[in-house]
Short mmCIF file of C-alpha atoms and ligand atoms in Angstrom, two decimals:
data_model
loop_
_atom_site.label_atom_id
_atom_site.label_comp_id
_atom_site.label_asym_id
_atom_site.label_seq_id
_atom_site.Cartn_x
_atom_site.Cartn_y
_atom_site.Cartn_z
CA MET D 1 16.52 -5.60 22.05
CA GLU D 2 13.50 -6.93 20.52
CA HIS D 3 15.05 -7.21 17.47
CA ASN D 4 17.41 -8.89 17.69
CA GLU D 5 15.81 -12.05 18.87
CA SER D 6 15.26 -14.24 16.43
CA ARG D 7 12.24 -15.10 15.16
CA MET D 8 9.96 -14.52 11.46
CA ARG D 9 10.79 -12.04 9.16
CA ARG D 10 7.90 -8.91 8.91
CA ILE D 11 6.46 -7.26 6.46
CA PHE D 12 4.55 -3.60 6.85
CA SER D 13 2.00 -2.09 3.99
CA GLY D 14 -0.65 -0.27 4.47
CA VAL D 15 -3.46 2.08 1.79
CA LYS D 16 -4.68 4.81 2.14
CA PRO D 17 -8.34 5.05 3.25
CA THR D 18 -9.56 7.59 0.73
CA GLY D 19 -11.50 5.88 -2.24
CA PRO D 20 -12.03 2.61 -2.69
CA ILE D 21 -8.95 0.28 -4.09
CA HIS D 22 -8.58 -0.71 -7.45
CA LEU D 23 -6.54 -2.90 -9.71
CA GLY D 24 -3.57 -1.00 -9.13
CA ASN D 25 -3.47 -1.21 -5.36
CA TYR D 26 -4.61 -5.01 -5.99
CA LEU D 27 -1.84 -5.75 -8.32
CA GLY D 28 1.32 -3.65 -7.44
CA ALA D 29 0.50 -4.93 -4.13
CA LEU D 30 -1.61 -6.57 -2.41
CA ARG D 31 -1.57 -9.31 -4.22
CA ASN D 32 2.39 -9.76 -3.24
CA TRP D 33 0.68 -9.41 0.86
CA VAL D 34 -1.29 -12.87 0.13
CA GLU D 35 1.92 -14.11 -1.73
CA LEU D 36 4.26 -12.42 1.43
CA GLN D 37 2.01 -13.65 4.17
CA HIS D 38 3.22 -17.51 4.93
CA GLN D 39 6.88 -16.70 4.58
CA TYR D 40 6.74 -13.81 6.85
CA GLU D 41 5.69 -12.04 9.88
CA SER D 42 2.74 -9.44 8.18
CA PHE D 43 1.36 -6.78 9.52
CA PHE D 44 -1.22 -4.35 7.33
CA CYS D 45 -2.32 -1.66 8.72
CA ILE D 46 -5.09 0.43 6.62
CA VAL D 47 -3.20 4.06 7.13
CA ASP D 48 -6.02 6.50 8.00
CA LEU D 49 -4.01 9.55 10.06
CA HIS D 50 -2.01 9.16 6.47
CA ALA D 51 -5.38 10.10 4.30
CA ILE D 52 -6.01 12.94 6.22
CA THR D 53 -3.52 14.51 5.37
CA VAL D 54 -6.10 15.49 2.72
CA SER D 55 -9.48 16.52 3.17
CA GLN D 56 -11.68 14.27 4.14
CA ASP D 57 -15.52 13.60 4.96
CA SER D 58 -15.57 11.78 8.43
CA GLN D 59 -18.12 9.56 7.95
CA GLU D 60 -16.65 7.79 4.43
CA LEU D 61 -13.56 8.37 5.99
CA ALA D 62 -14.87 5.88 8.64
CA ALA D 63 -16.64 3.47 6.43
CA ARG D 64 -13.72 3.20 4.10
CA THR D 65 -11.90 2.20 6.80
CA ARG D 66 -13.52 -0.62 7.51
CA GLU D 67 -14.65 -1.66 3.80
CA ILE D 68 -10.86 -1.60 3.22
CA ALA D 69 -10.45 -3.66 5.98
CA ARG D 70 -13.03 -5.93 4.15
CA LEU D 71 -11.94 -6.53 1.37
CA TYR D 72 -7.87 -7.11 2.84
CA ILE D 73 -9.58 -9.98 4.29
CA ALA D 74 -11.57 -10.21 0.60
CA THR D 75 -8.02 -10.25 -1.80
CA GLY D 76 -6.80 -13.73 0.72
CA ILE D 77 -5.00 -11.45 4.02
CA ASP D 78 -5.76 -14.44 6.48
CA PRO D 79 -6.73 -12.38 9.81
CA LYS D 80 -5.34 -15.93 11.90
CA ILE D 81 -1.61 -15.48 10.61
CA SER D 82 -1.89 -11.67 9.72
CA THR D 83 -1.93 -9.01 11.64
CA ILE D 84 -4.65 -6.52 10.19
CA PHE D 85 -5.33 -3.34 12.13
CA VAL D 86 -6.59 0.25 11.62
CA GLN D 87 -3.59 2.78 11.73
CA SER D 88 -5.34 5.54 14.33
CA ASP D 89 -5.54 2.61 17.35
CA VAL D 90 -2.61 2.49 17.32
CA SER D 91 -0.97 5.80 19.41
CA GLU D 92 2.12 4.72 18.46
CA HIS D 93 2.78 5.34 15.02
CA ALA D 94 1.93 9.30 15.42
CA GLU D 95 3.68 9.17 18.94
CA LEU D 96 7.79 8.37 16.76
CA THR D 97 6.45 10.17 13.93
CA TRP D 98 7.44 13.07 16.26
CA MET D 99 10.57 11.76 17.39
CA LEU D 100 11.61 11.10 13.93
CA ASN D 101 11.19 14.60 12.75
CA CYS D 102 13.48 16.06 15.25
CA ILE D 103 15.91 14.37 12.69
CA THR D 104 14.59 14.51 9.72
CA ARG D 105 15.80 17.83 7.57
CA VAL D 106 13.09 19.89 6.18
CA GLY D 107 15.41 19.81 2.63
CA GLU D 108 14.58 16.45 2.74
CA LEU D 109 11.13 15.96 2.76
CA GLU D 110 10.97 19.37 0.23
CA ARG D 111 12.50 16.88 -2.64
CA MET D 112 9.07 14.08 -1.97
CA THR D 113 7.95 13.78 -5.43
CA GLN D 114 4.33 13.43 -4.19
CA PHE D 115 4.67 16.39 -1.94
CA LYS D 116 5.83 18.59 -4.92
CA ASP D 117 2.80 17.01 -7.42
CA LYS D 118 0.02 16.69 -4.32
CA ALA D 119 1.02 20.20 -3.42
CA ARG D 120 2.55 21.96 -6.72
CA ARG D 121 0.07 24.67 -7.02
CA GLN D 122 -0.19 25.43 -3.56
CA ARG D 123 2.70 25.19 -1.66
CA GLU D 124 1.71 28.33 0.68
CA SER D 125 -1.91 26.78 2.44
CA ALA D 126 -0.67 22.81 1.28
CA GLY D 127 -0.90 21.18 5.13
CA VAL D 128 2.15 20.26 7.61
CA GLY D 129 0.68 17.12 7.25
CA LEU D 130 1.12 16.51 3.84
CA PHE D 131 4.70 18.25 4.04
CA ASP D 132 5.09 15.24 6.89
CA TYR D 133 3.56 12.34 5.26
CA PRO D 134 6.42 10.47 4.23
CA VAL D 135 7.57 10.59 7.93
CA LEU D 136 4.40 8.55 8.97
CA MET D 137 5.04 6.16 6.94
CA ALA D 138 8.64 5.63 8.13
CA ALA D 139 7.52 5.95 11.79
CA ASP D 140 4.50 2.37 10.60
CA ILE D 141 7.57 0.47 9.21
CA LEU D 142 10.15 0.85 12.01
CA LEU D 143 7.58 0.50 14.91
CA TYR D 144 7.87 -3.22 13.51
CA GLN D 145 11.94 -3.20 13.02
CA THR D 146 10.28 -4.71 9.78
CA ASP D 147 12.48 -6.37 7.20
CA LEU D 148 11.10 -6.11 3.76
CA VAL D 149 7.49 -3.52 3.10
CA PRO D 150 5.47 -4.88 -0.23
CA VAL D 151 5.15 -1.55 -2.28
CA GLY D 152 3.84 -0.29 -5.92
CA GLU D 153 6.87 2.06 -7.56
CA ASP D 154 5.53 5.00 -6.40
CA GLN D 155 6.68 4.20 -2.73
CA LYS D 156 10.01 4.43 -3.81
CA GLN D 157 11.45 7.42 -2.59
CA HIS D 158 9.46 7.04 0.41
CA LEU D 159 11.79 3.61 1.40
CA GLU D 160 13.99 5.62 0.14
CA LEU D 161 13.38 8.05 3.27
CA THR D 162 12.85 5.77 5.29
CA ARG D 163 16.13 3.78 4.68
CA ASP D 164 17.67 6.87 5.10
CA LEU D 165 15.99 7.99 8.98
CA ALA D 166 16.41 4.11 10.51
CA ILE D 167 20.39 4.56 9.62
CA ARG D 168 20.56 7.73 10.73
CA PHE D 169 18.97 7.12 14.60
CA ASN D 170 20.97 4.62 14.99
CA ARG D 171 23.60 6.16 13.97
CA ASP D 172 23.47 9.22 16.36
CA TYR D 173 21.65 7.06 19.05
CA GLY D 174 22.97 3.23 19.02
CA GLU D 175 21.12 -0.25 17.52
CA THR D 176 17.35 0.63 17.37
CA PHE D 177 16.18 0.07 14.29
CA ARG D 178 16.30 -2.84 11.80
CA VAL D 179 16.77 -0.94 8.03
CA PRO D 180 14.27 -2.07 5.99
CA ASP D 181 13.81 -3.32 2.42
CA PRO D 182 11.57 -2.98 -0.30
CA PHE D 183 9.92 -5.20 -2.23
CA ILE D 184 8.88 -4.09 -6.04
CA PRO D 185 7.37 -6.35 -7.72
CA LYS D 186 8.61 -6.48 -12.01
CA VAL D 187 5.74 -6.97 -13.48
CA GLY D 188 2.42 -4.35 -11.98
CA ALA D 189 4.19 -2.35 -9.93
CA ARG D 190 2.65 0.34 -11.95
CA ILE D 191 -0.76 -0.08 -13.51
CA MET D 192 -1.49 2.93 -15.48
CA SER D 193 -5.19 4.84 -15.65
CA LEU D 194 -7.32 2.18 -18.27
CA SER D 195 -8.10 6.69 -20.22
CA ASP D 196 -4.31 8.17 -19.62
CA SER D 197 -1.58 5.88 -20.48
CA THR D 198 0.82 8.25 -18.83
CA LYS D 199 -0.71 8.39 -15.37
CA LYS D 200 -0.78 5.28 -12.69
CA MET D 201 -4.09 4.03 -12.21
CA SER D 202 -5.58 6.07 -8.16
CA LYS D 203 -8.56 6.18 -6.30
CA SER D 204 -7.61 10.00 -6.57
CA ASP D 205 -8.09 10.03 -10.99
CA GLU D 206 -10.41 12.52 -12.34
CA SER D 207 -11.36 10.63 -14.63
CA PRO D 208 -14.46 7.57 -13.30
CA ASN D 209 -13.48 4.94 -16.44
CA GLY D 210 -9.60 5.14 -15.32
CA CYS D 211 -9.76 3.72 -12.49
CA ILE D 212 -11.17 -0.78 -12.06
CA GLU D 213 -12.38 -0.57 -8.42
CA LEU D 214 -12.75 -4.20 -6.62
CA LEU D 215 -16.31 -2.86 -5.99
CA ASP D 216 -17.28 -2.50 -9.51
CA THR D 217 -19.92 -4.40 -11.20
CA ALA D 218 -19.71 -6.91 -13.91
CA GLU D 219 -21.17 -3.92 -16.43
CA THR D 220 -18.99 -1.47 -14.97
CA VAL D 221 -16.11 -3.48 -15.49
CA ARG D 222 -16.73 -3.92 -19.32
CA ARG D 223 -17.76 -0.36 -20.39
CA LYS D 224 -14.76 1.10 -18.54
CA PHE D 225 -12.72 -1.29 -20.54
CA LYS D 226 -14.54 -0.74 -23.89
CA ARG D 227 -13.79 2.43 -23.29
CA ALA D 228 -10.27 1.98 -22.33
CA VAL D 229 -7.64 4.23 -24.50
CA THR D 230 -5.21 2.10 -27.43
CA ASP D 231 -2.03 3.06 -29.33
CA SER D 232 -1.67 3.51 -33.11
CA GLY D 233 -0.68 0.23 -34.15
CA THR D 234 -2.91 -2.77 -34.85
CA GLU D 235 -0.52 -4.56 -32.98
CA ILE D 236 -1.03 -7.06 -29.64
CA LYS D 237 2.51 -7.24 -28.25
CA PHE D 238 4.76 -5.41 -25.22
CA ASP D 239 6.16 -2.83 -26.10
CA GLU D 240 7.74 -0.06 -24.18
CA SER D 241 6.61 2.56 -26.60
CA ARG D 242 3.00 1.66 -27.11
CA PRO D 243 2.26 2.13 -23.04
CA ALA D 244 -1.69 1.72 -23.21
CA ILE D 245 -1.30 -1.92 -25.03
CA THR D 246 1.29 -3.05 -22.05
CA ASN D 247 -1.09 -2.22 -19.56
CA LEU D 248 -3.64 -3.99 -20.41
CA LEU D 249 -1.22 -7.30 -21.46
CA SER D 250 -0.35 -6.69 -17.74
CA ILE D 251 -3.29 -6.37 -16.61
CA TYR D 252 -4.08 -10.02 -18.00
CA GLN D 253 -0.92 -11.26 -17.92
CA LEU D 254 -0.84 -10.74 -13.35
CA LEU D 255 -4.64 -11.97 -13.55
CA THR D 256 -4.39 -15.07 -15.58
CA GLY D 257 -1.35 -16.27 -14.26
CA LYS D 258 0.58 -16.80 -17.93
CA GLN D 259 3.59 -16.01 -19.25
CA PRO D 260 4.17 -12.69 -21.49
CA GLU D 261 5.07 -14.95 -24.62
CA ASP D 262 1.68 -17.20 -24.57
CA VAL D 263 -0.20 -13.89 -24.03
CA GLU D 264 1.25 -12.33 -26.87
CA ALA D 265 0.74 -16.02 -28.59
CA HIS D 266 -3.11 -16.05 -27.40
CA PHE D 267 -3.88 -12.74 -28.92
CA ALA D 268 -1.56 -12.72 -31.96
CA GLY D 269 -3.57 -11.86 -35.81
CA GLN D 270 -6.70 -10.18 -32.79
CA GLY D 271 -7.65 -7.10 -32.53
CA TYR D 272 -7.95 -4.69 -29.94
CA ALA D 273 -11.93 -5.65 -29.39
CA GLN D 274 -11.44 -8.94 -28.43
CA LEU D 275 -8.30 -8.05 -26.10
CA LYS D 276 -10.64 -5.70 -24.10
CA ASN D 277 -13.74 -8.28 -24.17
CA GLU D 278 -11.83 -11.29 -23.03
CA LEU D 279 -9.27 -8.85 -20.39
CA ALA D 280 -12.55 -7.38 -18.66
CA ASP D 281 -13.93 -11.65 -18.41
CA VAL D 282 -10.79 -12.44 -17.30
CA THR D 283 -11.16 -9.01 -14.45
CA VAL D 284 -15.13 -9.53 -13.47
CA GLU D 285 -14.04 -13.72 -13.17
CA PHE D 286 -11.81 -11.89 -10.71
CA LEU D 287 -13.80 -10.09 -8.96
CA ARG D 288 -16.87 -12.08 -8.36
CA PRO D 289 -15.79 -14.17 -5.55
CA VAL D 290 -13.99 -11.14 -3.83
CA GLN D 291 -17.18 -10.31 -4.02
CA GLU D 292 -18.98 -12.07 -2.35
CA ARG D 293 -16.67 -12.71 0.60
CA VAL D 294 -16.62 -9.22 1.21
CA GLU D 295 -20.61 -9.64 1.68
CA ASN D 296 -19.78 -12.39 3.91
CA ILE D 297 -18.21 -10.75 6.44
CA SER D 298 -20.34 -9.50 9.64
CA ASP D 299 -19.49 -6.24 11.21
CA GLN D 300 -19.01 -8.57 14.48
CA GLU D 301 -16.46 -10.64 12.94
CA LEU D 302 -14.86 -7.48 11.47
CA ASP D 303 -14.81 -5.74 15.21
CA ARG D 304 -13.28 -8.91 16.34
CA ILE D 305 -10.04 -8.79 13.67
CA LEU D 306 -8.96 -5.33 13.67
CA ASP D 307 -9.86 -5.48 18.11
CA ASP D 308 -7.37 -8.43 17.59
CA GLY D 309 -4.80 -6.41 15.18
CA ARG D 310 -4.88 -3.46 16.78
CA ARG D 311 -3.86 -5.60 20.37
CA ARG D 312 -0.74 -7.84 18.75
CA ALA D 313 0.50 -4.29 16.80
CA GLN D 314 0.49 -2.95 19.21
CA GLU D 315 2.59 -4.88 21.90
CA ILE D 316 5.45 -4.27 19.62
CA ALA D 317 4.35 -1.34 18.42
CA ARG D 318 5.01 -0.17 22.47
CA GLN D 319 8.10 -2.03 22.84
CA THR D 320 9.80 -0.22 20.15
CA LEU D 321 8.83 3.22 20.88
CA ASP D 322 10.13 2.41 24.80
CA ASP D 323 13.46 1.32 23.29
CA VAL D 324 13.67 4.91 21.06
CA LYS D 325 12.08 7.23 24.28
CA ARG D 326 15.20 5.68 26.54
CA ARG D 327 17.81 6.13 24.16
CA MET D 328 16.35 9.82 23.25
CA GLY D 329 16.63 10.02 27.18
CA LEU D 330 12.78 10.28 27.35
CA GLN D 331 12.74 7.98 30.39
CA GLY D 332 9.41 10.06 32.56
CA ALA D 333 7.67 7.45 34.13
CA LEU D 334 10.49 4.13 32.25
CA ARG D 335 13.01 5.17 34.51
CA ALA D 336 12.04 2.70 37.30
CA ARG D 337 11.92 0.25 34.11
CA ALA D 338 15.08 0.87 32.65
P1 LIG I 401 -4.02 8.25 -4.49
O1 LIG I 401 -4.61 8.21 -5.89
O2 LIG I 401 -4.98 9.02 -3.25
O3 LIG I 401 -2.45 8.58 -3.82
P2 LIG I 401 -3.81 5.69 -4.56
O4 LIG I 401 -4.19 4.77 -5.29
O5 LIG I 401 -2.39 5.78 -5.21
O6 LIG I 401 -4.07 6.22 -4.13
P3 LIG I 401 -2.28 4.33 -1.70
O7 LIG I 401 -3.10 3.57 -1.07
O8 LIG I 401 -1.36 5.07 -2.28
O9 LIG I 401 -3.20 4.33 -4.00
O10 LIG I 401 -1.72 2.92 -2.16
C1 LIG I 401 -1.79 1.85 -1.64
C2 LIG I 401 -0.02 0.38 -2.42
O11 LIG I 401 -0.85 0.63 -4.04
C3 LIG I 401 0.50 1.76 -2.35
O12 LIG I 401 1.58 0.12 -2.12
C4 LIG I 401 0.64 1.64 -3.53
O13 LIG I 401 2.10 1.83 -4.23
C5 LIG I 401 0.37 0.75 -5.03
N1 LIG I 401 -0.11 1.83 -5.81
C6 LIG I 401 -0.84 2.61 -5.99
N2 LIG I 401 -1.51 2.68 -6.89
C7 LIG I 401 -1.29 1.53 -7.81
C8 LIG I 401 -0.75 1.73 -9.85
N3 LIG I 401 -1.50 2.25 -10.06
N4 LIG I 401 0.15 0.71 -9.99
C9 LIG I 401 0.64 0.07 -9.10
N5 LIG I 401 0.61 -0.33 -7.37
C10 LIG I 401 -0.09 1.09 -7.13
N1 LIG I 402 2.37 5.67 0.95
C1 LIG I 402 1.51 4.59 1.19
C2 LIG I 402 0.70 3.59 2.87
C3 LIG I 402 1.41 3.48 3.59
C4 LIG I 402 2.56 2.44 3.57
C5 LIG I 402 3.00 3.12 4.69
C6 LIG I 402 2.89 1.87 2.16
C7 LIG I 402 1.62 4.65 4.43
N2 LIG I 402 2.22 3.79 4.86
C8 LIG I 402 3.65 1.90 5.12
C9 LIG I 402 3.99 0.89 3.45
C10 LIG I 402 4.68 1.16 4.38
C11 LIG I 402 0.91 4.75 -0.04
O1 LIG I 402 0.68 3.55 -0.73
N3 LIG I 402 0.43 6.11 -1.21
#
């Protein structure tokens, strides 16, 4: 069986092309992918089938999908050692979702907090795709016999379901899937909106100032930090009871690579304006080379990377899917090969 062979451990993760990548996505997820790709065989997907669980403009979706692929590369994912691909290019994702649907309980999906949040007011009219979203995510992960899934805090519950489905399938049909572990960073797993420190920074943030996008201009970055909400009090310290300042300090800490005590010492006796200015400087410096690299990736080069990624991903996905079909008795034309 493919997953029993000795091989490098694998990671899988993805971003939805529902909007521009932001600092939360980078600090919670992508930053760790860049580190981990040297220790793991890595699969980084642009999950466009997840994006269509809510209504999308088709042209915009196609353009965003390519933009996200460019940003993966520009932030440091190396296509020579990591597989970058588009989810809908590998039809095994949709196919395995169906098999997993058949072992998933309605009650399990009803307990998913992301579904409850997104469907809140229009439960009757919410799409079935939105309800089934976590099963598609489980299929993404399990197809590649993934060991580790680097994600932000908001994905923890989805990862638990993925593990439950893998364990259930293995119990009912025999050892088929690796049971993956989540990788959630200690700092940065939940970057908050700059305009409301009770909400996570999100692509679908209603407030245009809450979210720093990786393609924002220097001027926009400065404006957004300037308008960022702060807490009462004046001290610049990490403090859970002051979430807005703690959020700004966490961003600063992660972008500079400094220790929290050094960050606090650096800002001792300073005011909020100083913190916001320096944070804007650090962010602009971080974004500049990323934006330059995005500009320098040609369409042809991107096509080649995504084509290559599709082939590499499909080869592994197909092996897992064949195994699943055989175990479930869905043999059809596979019979002769069994
Ligand atoms: P949407 O707002 O449309 O739901 P999103 O901004 O949450 O999208 P996703 O594509 O769902 O972005 O997430 C991609 C990755 O970024 C996931 O691993 C997710 O956990 C992580 N992530 C998203 N938002 C944050 C955040 N505010 N802080 C840290 N990590 C985050
Ligand atoms: N649901 C994730 C995106 C996602 C994902 C995955 C992450 C889809 N499939 C597989 C890790 C592994 C989100 O970020 N909202």
